[in-house]
């Protein structure tokens, strides 16, 4: 059995399969829980630590809701204690289904060394954080335009434009303002999203009211260059100065890989077909774990609920093994 992706849900699926006597191999293109490692450095989870636990191993944290660094330490500890088999820094580049219904996988490491694997069961747990939703405007690929926010210090006394109006945009804005950046938020909605966590909103509103940050709603970005972000608001075409731009416009799963393997993906929602009770896709013996199952709406599945997919997958595979044993 191979699990592609060693995020919290891939790790959890591996442990659940181990618990039922299987010995899965995790293949991960970076290192374990790389999505969490890419969070802003000082990010605090919105979940309490007990809701991030996997494999029944307690996650003690300093406060009820842990910080990024505590979660990284926790998942490292779990991987070690459970003796998980992890091939890190290997990206799965191709999956082929053989005529016998098995799977052949090809991977490349950072030096482009190729390796091949085969397995009978494949669990896809590749998440969504690697593919930012692009603005598709001129200038988006310039070196001062980012889709991830790590920390605020480098932007002290700089003009920074944050594009977006959801949690990651609000979080980045608060950090940047604290670090002395001159922040303008451009959001195409009429007001900050209802999904924004209620405990971060009051600070944002206060900065907005006091004009410590500039916020423009109904602002559709049309182009970016070295010095400005251009946007349209109603009929007006405007521009704002920007030394740096954070396009915090969300992320989406890699549908291409799923489709190449033959997994059905709903065109509208981006949701792959999975049997709810087993997490098996339309391709026999291919399963999905974690946020990948949510399609484009990443707010629907997160660690809190995606960590339980492994239990369903392990039970299904075990059941299949028992049935085939009985038939022999
Ligand atoms: C700032 C922030 C805060 C968050 N806070 C919370 C919270 O408080 N509570 C909560 O429940 N959720 C939270 N989330 C959401 C949570 O991070 C995701 O739901 C979670 O990471 C999903 O886990 P996963 O295992 O499905 O996918 P991921 O964690 O994204 O893991 C997927 C893994 O697959 C690997 N991978 C991808 N493609 C390949 C390939 N081709 N070959 C090999 N490996 C590959 C990736 O490198 C990655 O390590 C937060 C997200 C963000 C951005």
GROMACS .gro file of C-alpha atoms and ligand atoms in nm:
model
  381
    1UNK     CA    1   0.000   0.000   0.000
    2UNK     CA    2   0.124   0.347  -0.088
    3UNK     CA    3  -0.001   0.677   0.051
    4UNK     CA    4   0.088   0.986  -0.151
    5UNK     CA    5   0.126   1.285   0.082
    6UNK     CA    6   0.240   1.288   0.446
    7UNK     CA    7   0.014   1.569   0.570
    8UNK     CA    8  -0.182   1.512   0.893
    9UNK     CA    9  -0.448   1.312   0.705
   10UNK     CA   10  -0.198   1.096   0.515
   11UNK     CA   11  -0.011   1.024   0.841
   12UNK     CA   12  -0.336   0.940   1.016
   13UNK     CA   13  -0.439   0.704   0.734
   14UNK     CA   14  -0.100   0.532   0.760
   15UNK     CA   15  -0.144   0.473   1.134
   16UNK     CA   16  -0.499   0.342   1.093
   17UNK     CA   17  -0.378   0.098   0.827
   18UNK     CA   18  -0.089  -0.010   1.049
   19UNK     CA   19  -0.335  -0.068   1.332
   20UNK     CA   20  -0.513  -0.321   1.110
   21UNK     CA   21  -0.191  -0.504   1.028
   22UNK     CA   22  -0.086  -0.334   0.704
   23UNK     CA   23   0.249  -0.173   0.632
   24UNK     CA   24   0.193   0.135   0.415
   25UNK     CA   25   0.467   0.344   0.256
   26UNK     CA   26   0.419   0.722   0.260
   27UNK     CA   27   0.571   0.913  -0.030
   28UNK     CA   28   0.604   1.287   0.032
   29UNK     CA   29   0.744   1.551  -0.201
   30UNK     CA   30   0.882   1.768   0.083
   31UNK     CA   31   0.888   1.653   0.443
   32UNK     CA   32   0.602   1.551   0.672
   33UNK     CA   33   0.321   1.805   0.728
   34UNK     CA   34   0.477   2.043   0.478
   35UNK     CA   35   0.156   2.247   0.455
   36UNK     CA   36   0.180   2.332   0.825
   37UNK     CA   37   0.547   2.408   0.782
   38UNK     CA   38   0.449   2.663   0.514
   39UNK     CA   39   0.196   2.838   0.743
   40UNK     CA   40   0.295   3.184   0.869
   41UNK     CA   41   0.571   3.134   1.128
   42UNK     CA   42   0.365   3.243   1.428
   43UNK     CA   43   0.031   3.096   1.316
   44UNK     CA   44  -0.199   2.974   1.592
   45UNK     CA   45  -0.445   2.697   1.499
   46UNK     CA   46  -0.817   2.768   1.521
   47UNK     CA   47  -0.860   2.411   1.645
   48UNK     CA   48  -0.779   2.301   1.996
   49UNK     CA   49  -0.492   2.053   2.009
   50UNK     CA   50  -0.712   1.751   2.094
   51UNK     CA   51  -0.888   1.799   1.757
   52UNK     CA   52  -0.560   1.775   1.571
   53UNK     CA   53  -0.454   1.448   1.735
   54UNK     CA   54  -0.392   1.141   1.522
   55UNK     CA   55  -0.327   0.777   1.605
   56UNK     CA   56  -0.467   0.823   1.956
   57UNK     CA   57  -0.150   1.002   2.068
   58UNK     CA   58  -0.223   1.298   2.299
   59UNK     CA   59  -0.118   1.644   2.182
   60UNK     CA   60  -0.042   1.857   2.488
   61UNK     CA   61  -0.004   2.226   2.408
   62UNK     CA   62   0.082   2.539   2.606
   63UNK     CA   63  -0.256   2.696   2.534
   64UNK     CA   64  -0.577   2.527   2.425
   65UNK     CA   65  -0.509   2.615   2.061
   66UNK     CA   66  -0.153   2.528   1.966
   67UNK     CA   67   0.091   2.723   1.755
   68UNK     CA   68   0.243   2.603   1.429
   69UNK     CA   69   0.575   2.504   1.589
   70UNK     CA   70   0.399   2.287   1.850
   71UNK     CA   71   0.205   2.106   1.576
   72UNK     CA   72   0.522   2.044   1.377
   73UNK     CA   73   0.686   1.892   1.686
   74UNK     CA   74   0.373   1.683   1.756
   75UNK     CA   75   0.350   1.531   1.407
   76UNK     CA   76   0.726   1.458   1.405
   77UNK     CA   77   0.689   1.281   1.739
   78UNK     CA   78   0.389   1.077   1.619
   79UNK     CA   79   0.570   0.972   1.298
   80UNK     CA   80   0.869   0.859   1.499
   81UNK     CA   81   0.674   0.676   1.769
   82UNK     CA   82   0.461   0.493   1.514
   83UNK     CA   83   0.768   0.402   1.306
   84UNK     CA   84   0.598   0.524   0.992
   85UNK     CA   85   0.772   0.438   0.665
   86UNK     CA   86   0.822   0.773   0.492
   87UNK     CA   87   1.010   0.847   0.172
   88UNK     CA   88   1.050   1.224   0.197
   89UNK     CA   89   1.158   1.458  -0.084
   90UNK     CA   90   1.016   1.231  -0.352
   91UNK     CA   91   0.743   1.376  -0.570
   92UNK     CA   92   0.504   1.132  -0.734
   93UNK     CA   93   0.505   1.236  -1.098
   94UNK     CA   94   0.308   0.959  -1.262
   95UNK     CA   95   0.067   0.681  -1.168
   96UNK     CA   96  -0.024   0.402  -1.409
   97UNK     CA   97  -0.295   0.141  -1.356
   98UNK     CA   98  -0.182  -0.198  -1.487
   99UNK     CA   99  -0.409  -0.445  -1.663
  100UNK     CA  100  -0.405  -0.655  -1.345
  101UNK     CA  101  -0.555  -0.363  -1.151
  102UNK     CA  102  -0.232  -0.283  -0.967
  103UNK     CA  103  -0.060   0.057  -0.965
  104UNK     CA  104   0.283   0.164  -1.080
  105UNK     CA  105   0.418   0.492  -0.944
  106UNK     CA  106   0.710   0.701  -1.058
  107UNK     CA  107   0.878   0.960  -0.840
  108UNK     CA  108   1.147   1.224  -0.880
  109UNK     CA  109   1.369   1.359  -0.602
  110UNK     CA  110   1.503   1.719  -0.597
  111UNK     CA  111   1.803   1.605  -0.808
  112UNK     CA  112   1.563   1.450  -1.059
  113UNK     CA  113   1.658   1.093  -0.972
  114UNK     CA  114   1.369   0.873  -1.078
  115UNK     CA  115   1.233   0.580  -0.875
  116UNK     CA  116   0.952   0.335  -0.947
  117UNK     CA  117   0.714   0.157  -0.709
  118UNK     CA  118   0.419  -0.074  -0.739
  119UNK     CA  119   0.129  -0.133  -0.505
  120UNK     CA  120  -0.214  -0.292  -0.486
  121UNK     CA  121  -0.379  -0.012  -0.286
  122UNK     CA  122  -0.323   0.357  -0.337
  123UNK     CA  123  -0.430   0.635  -0.101
  124UNK     CA  124  -0.419   0.988  -0.235
  125UNK     CA  125  -0.367   1.246   0.041
  126UNK     CA  126  -0.208   1.528  -0.153
  127UNK     CA  127  -0.403   1.817   0.004
  128UNK     CA  128  -0.463   2.151  -0.168
  129UNK     CA  129  -0.198   2.394  -0.042
  130UNK     CA  130   0.042   2.354  -0.336
  131UNK     CA  131  -0.180   2.520  -0.593
  132UNK     CA  132  -0.271   2.884  -0.526
  133UNK     CA  133  -0.579   3.026  -0.695
  134UNK     CA  134  -0.428   3.259  -0.951
  135UNK     CA  135  -0.560   3.607  -1.029
  136UNK     CA  136  -0.475   3.560  -1.397
  137UNK     CA  137  -0.366   3.921  -1.438
  138UNK     CA  138  -0.058   4.067  -1.600
  139UNK     CA  139   0.231   4.097  -1.355
  140UNK     CA  140   0.120   3.812  -1.126
  141UNK     CA  141   0.450   3.630  -1.185
  142UNK     CA  142   0.668   3.928  -1.085
  143UNK     CA  143   0.915   3.849  -0.804
  144UNK     CA  144   0.749   4.082  -0.549
  145UNK     CA  145   0.411   3.907  -0.581
  146UNK     CA  146   0.349   3.617  -0.340
  147UNK     CA  147   0.072   3.366  -0.276
  148UNK     CA  148   0.203   3.262   0.067
  149UNK     CA  149   0.269   3.480   0.370
  150UNK     CA  150   0.541   3.370   0.609
  151UNK     CA  151   0.631   3.667   0.830
  152UNK     CA  152   0.603   4.043   0.839
  153UNK     CA  153   0.945   4.180   0.934
  154UNK     CA  154   1.084   4.215   0.577
  155UNK     CA  155   0.800   4.456   0.494
  156UNK     CA  156   0.871   4.718   0.765
  157UNK     CA  157   0.794   5.068   0.624
  158UNK     CA  158   0.709   4.923   0.283
  159UNK     CA  159   0.392   4.969   0.080
  160UNK     CA  160   0.221   4.633   0.082
  161UNK     CA  161  -0.099   4.537  -0.098
  162UNK     CA  162  -0.291   4.237   0.036
  163UNK     CA  163  -0.542   4.093  -0.209
  164UNK     CA  164  -0.829   3.895  -0.057
  165UNK     CA  165  -1.081   3.919   0.225
  166UNK     CA  166  -1.074   3.582   0.399
  167UNK     CA  167  -0.878   3.443   0.693
  168UNK     CA  168  -0.535   3.435   0.535
  169UNK     CA  169  -0.570   3.792   0.401
  170UNK     CA  170  -0.691   3.923   0.737
  171UNK     CA  171  -0.417   3.735   0.926
  172UNK     CA  172  -0.145   3.867   0.695
  173UNK     CA  173  -0.281   4.222   0.722
  174UNK     CA  174  -0.273   4.217   1.103
  175UNK     CA  175   0.084   4.086   1.110
  176UNK     CA  176   0.204   4.332   0.845
  177UNK     CA  177   0.047   4.631   1.017
  178UNK     CA  178   0.203   4.528   1.349
  179UNK     CA  179   0.544   4.518   1.180
  180UNK     CA  180   0.509   4.872   1.047
  181UNK     CA  181   0.411   4.804   0.686
  182UNK     CA  182   0.183   5.047   0.507
  183UNK     CA  183  -0.098   4.808   0.415
  184UNK     CA  184  -0.376   4.839   0.159
  185UNK     CA  185  -0.628   4.556   0.133
  186UNK     CA  186  -0.805   4.504  -0.200
  187UNK     CA  187  -1.104   4.272  -0.187
  188UNK     CA  188  -1.354   4.208  -0.462
  189UNK     CA  189  -1.635   4.132  -0.214
  190UNK     CA  190  -1.861   4.394  -0.058
  191UNK     CA  191  -1.730   4.327   0.291
  192UNK     CA  192  -1.485   4.096   0.467
  193UNK     CA  193  -1.595   3.733   0.428
  194UNK     CA  194  -1.838   3.586   0.683
  195UNK     CA  195  -1.597   3.292   0.713
  196UNK     CA  196  -1.334   3.503   0.888
  197UNK     CA  197  -1.271   3.374   1.240
  198UNK     CA  198  -1.469   3.595   1.479
  199UNK     CA  199  -1.173   3.647   1.713
  200UNK     CA  200  -0.952   3.810   1.449
  201UNK     CA  201  -1.216   4.035   1.298
  202UNK     CA  202  -1.244   4.303   1.573
  203UNK     CA  203  -0.875   4.394   1.543
  204UNK     CA  204  -0.909   4.423   1.166
  205UNK     CA  205  -1.220   4.640   1.199
  206UNK     CA  206  -1.046   4.864   1.449
  207UNK     CA  207  -0.745   4.917   1.217
  208UNK     CA  208  -0.985   4.986   0.932
  209UNK     CA  209  -1.183   5.239   1.137
  210UNK     CA  210  -0.873   5.419   1.260
  211UNK     CA  211  -0.736   5.421   0.904
  212UNK     CA  212  -0.422   5.239   1.017
  213UNK     CA  213  -0.485   5.026   0.709
  214UNK     CA  214  -0.662   5.117   0.386
  215UNK     CA  215  -0.934   4.877   0.279
  216UNK     CA  216  -1.104   4.886  -0.061
  217UNK     CA  217  -1.404   4.661  -0.125
  218UNK     CA  218  -1.553   4.583  -0.466
  219UNK     CA  219  -1.194   4.608  -0.593
  220UNK     CA  220  -1.112   4.378  -0.885
  221UNK     CA  221  -0.735   4.364  -0.949
  222UNK     CA  222  -0.660   4.407  -1.320
  223UNK     CA  223  -0.279   4.426  -1.341
  224UNK     CA  224   0.038   4.452  -1.136
  225UNK     CA  225   0.369   4.614  -1.224
  226UNK     CA  226   0.689   4.694  -1.039
  227UNK     CA  227   0.537   4.990  -0.854
  228UNK     CA  228   0.157   4.964  -0.861
  229UNK     CA  229  -0.143   4.734  -0.834
  230UNK     CA  230  -0.418   4.840  -1.075
  231UNK     CA  231  -0.779   4.770  -0.990
  232UNK     CA  232  -1.130   4.845  -1.098
  233UNK     CA  233  -1.396   4.952  -0.852
  234UNK     CA  234  -1.734   5.001  -1.012
  235UNK     CA  235  -1.666   5.211  -1.319
  236UNK     CA  236  -1.347   5.364  -1.178
  237UNK     CA  237  -0.998   5.243  -1.272
  238UNK     CA  238  -0.755   5.308  -0.989
  239UNK     CA  239  -0.405   5.218  -0.878
  240UNK     CA  240  -0.227   5.180  -0.546
  241UNK     CA  241   0.148   5.184  -0.477
  242UNK     CA  242   0.297   4.847  -0.391
  243UNK     CA  243   0.653   4.741  -0.310
  244UNK     CA  244   0.516   4.395  -0.231
  245UNK     CA  245   0.192   4.215  -0.306
  246UNK     CA  246   0.034   3.924  -0.117
  247UNK     CA  247  -0.236   3.761  -0.327
  248UNK     CA  248  -0.412   3.563  -0.052
  249UNK     CA  249  -0.676   3.423  -0.285
  250UNK     CA  250  -0.692   3.064  -0.164
  251UNK     CA  251  -0.570   2.732  -0.296
  252UNK     CA  252  -0.711   2.434  -0.483
  253UNK     CA  253  -0.625   2.063  -0.519
  254UNK     CA  254  -0.431   1.917  -0.812
  255UNK     CA  255  -0.719   1.784  -1.020
  256UNK     CA  256  -0.490   1.697  -1.310
  257UNK     CA  257  -0.327   1.404  -1.131
  258UNK     CA  258  -0.663   1.263  -1.024
  259UNK     CA  259  -0.801   1.288  -1.376
  260UNK     CA  260  -0.492   1.130  -1.532
  261UNK     CA  261  -0.545   0.826  -1.309
  262UNK     CA  262  -0.911   0.814  -1.410
  263UNK     CA  263  -1.069   0.940  -1.087
  264UNK     CA  264  -1.393   1.121  -1.168
  265UNK     CA  265  -1.388   1.488  -1.068
  266UNK     CA  266  -1.699   1.704  -1.066
  267UNK     CA  267  -1.625   1.992  -1.301
  268UNK     CA  268  -1.820   2.248  -1.100
  269UNK     CA  269  -1.711   2.165  -0.746
  270UNK     CA  270  -1.373   2.007  -0.818
  271UNK     CA  271  -1.485   1.726  -0.588
  272UNK     CA  272  -1.350   1.380  -0.671
  273UNK     CA  273  -1.593   1.091  -0.661
  274UNK     CA  274  -1.559   0.902  -0.330
  275UNK     CA  275  -1.782   0.647  -0.164
  276UNK     CA  276  -1.866   0.815   0.165
  277UNK     CA  277  -1.840   0.510   0.390
  278UNK     CA  278  -1.507   0.386   0.253
  279UNK     CA  279  -1.343   0.688   0.083
  280UNK     CA  280  -1.285   0.465  -0.221
  281UNK     CA  281  -1.296   0.643  -0.558
  282UNK     CA  282  -1.457   0.516  -0.879
  283UNK     CA  283  -1.126   0.336  -0.942
  284UNK     CA  284  -1.117   0.015  -0.741
  285UNK     CA  285  -0.847   0.024  -0.471
  286UNK     CA  286  -0.777   0.396  -0.503
  287UNK     CA  287  -0.882   0.590  -0.194
  288UNK     CA  288  -0.875   0.957  -0.097
  289UNK     CA  289  -0.790   1.096   0.247
  290UNK     CA  290  -0.801   1.451   0.377
  291UNK     CA  291  -0.884   1.784   0.223
  292UNK     CA  292  -0.832   1.653  -0.132
  293UNK     CA  293  -1.180   1.497  -0.097
  294UNK     CA  294  -1.337   1.843  -0.055
  295UNK     CA  295  -1.269   1.965  -0.407
  296UNK     CA  296  -1.249   2.341  -0.436
  297UNK     CA  297  -1.415   2.412  -0.102
  298UNK     CA  298  -1.120   2.357   0.129
  299UNK     CA  299  -1.319   2.491   0.424
  300UNK     CA  300  -1.530   2.176   0.426
  301UNK     CA  301  -1.255   1.930   0.520
  302UNK     CA  302  -0.963   2.017   0.742
  303UNK     CA  303  -0.748   1.828   0.991
  304UNK     CA  304  -1.029   1.799   1.248
  305UNK     CA  305  -1.248   1.586   1.021
  306UNK     CA  306  -1.005   1.468   0.749
  307UNK     CA  307  -0.798   1.283   1.012
  308UNK     CA  308  -1.083   1.030   1.043
  309UNK     CA  309  -1.081   0.927   0.676
  310UNK     CA  310  -0.803   0.677   0.745
  311UNK     CA  311  -1.028   0.470   0.973
  312UNK     CA  312  -1.281   0.420   0.691
  313UNK     CA  313  -1.009   0.341   0.437
  314UNK     CA  314  -0.832   0.091   0.662
  315UNK     CA  315  -1.161  -0.085   0.742
  316UNK     CA  316  -1.248  -0.112   0.372
  317UNK     CA  317  -0.910  -0.254   0.272
  318UNK     CA  318  -0.913  -0.497   0.563
  319UNK     CA  319  -1.260  -0.612   0.463
  320UNK     CA  320  -1.146  -0.670   0.104
  321UNK     CA  321  -0.845  -0.870   0.224
  322UNK     CA  322  -1.066  -1.087   0.448
  323UNK     CA  323  -1.311  -1.153   0.164
  324UNK     CA  324  -1.038  -1.248  -0.082
  325UNK     CA  325  -0.879  -1.474   0.183
  326UNK     CA  326  -1.216  -1.646   0.239
  327UNK     CA  327  -1.260  -1.697  -0.138
  328UNK     CA  328  -0.919  -1.866  -0.174
  329LIG     C1  329  -0.293   2.918   0.794
  329LIG     C2  330  -0.375   2.793   0.807
  329LIG     C3  331  -0.429   2.757   0.931
  329LIG     C4  332  -0.503   2.639   0.943
  329LIG     N1  333  -0.554   2.606   1.066
  329LIG     C5  334  -0.623   2.490   1.080
  329LIG     C6  335  -0.680   2.452   1.207
  329LIG     O1  336  -0.670   2.525   1.306
  329LIG     N2  337  -0.747   2.334   1.215
  329LIG     C7  338  -0.764   2.250   1.107
  329LIG     O2  339  -0.824   2.144   1.123
  329LIG     N3  340  -0.714   2.284   0.985
  329LIG     C8  341  -0.645   2.401   0.970
  329LIG     N4  342  -0.596   2.437   0.846
  329LIG     C9  343  -0.621   2.348   0.731
  329LIG    C10  344  -0.522   2.231   0.731
  329LIG     O3  345  -0.388   2.278   0.723
  329LIG    C11  346  -0.549   2.138   0.611
  329LIG     O4  347  -0.685   2.103   0.610
  329LIG    C12  348  -0.464   2.012   0.628
  329LIG     O5  349  -0.328   2.043   0.613
  329LIG    C13  350  -0.509   1.905   0.530
  329LIG     O6  351  -0.434   1.790   0.554
  329LIG     P1  352  -0.406   1.686   0.436
  329LIG     O7  353  -0.321   1.580   0.497
  329LIG     O8  354  -0.533   1.649   0.370
  329LIG     O9  355  -0.324   1.772   0.328
  329LIG     P2  356  -0.188   1.852   0.344
  329LIG    O10  357  -0.159   1.886   0.484
  329LIG    O11  358  -0.194   1.962   0.245
  329LIG    O12  359  -0.078   1.744   0.300
  329LIG    C14  360  -0.064   1.703   0.167
  329LIG    C15  361   0.079   1.657   0.148
  329LIG    O13  362   0.091   1.596   0.019
  329LIG    C16  363   0.216   1.631  -0.036
  329LIG     N5  364   0.208   1.614  -0.182
  329LIG    C17  365   0.130   1.684  -0.268
  329LIG     N6  366   0.149   1.639  -0.394
  329LIG    C18  367   0.241   1.539  -0.387
  329LIG    C19  368   0.303   1.455  -0.485
  329LIG     N7  369   0.273   1.463  -0.615
  329LIG     N8  370   0.394   1.363  -0.443
  329LIG    C20  371   0.424   1.352  -0.310
  329LIG     N9  372   0.369   1.430  -0.214
  329LIG    C21  373   0.278   1.523  -0.251
  329LIG    C22  374   0.236   1.776   0.008
  329LIG    O14  375   0.372   1.813   0.005
  329LIG    C23  376   0.179   1.772   0.150
  329LIG    O15  377   0.278   1.746   0.248
  329LIG    C24  378  -0.525   2.556   0.831
  329LIG    C25  379  -0.471   2.592   0.706
  329LIG    C26  380  -0.399   2.709   0.694
  329LIG    C27  381  -0.343   2.745   0.559
   0.00000   0.00000   0.00000
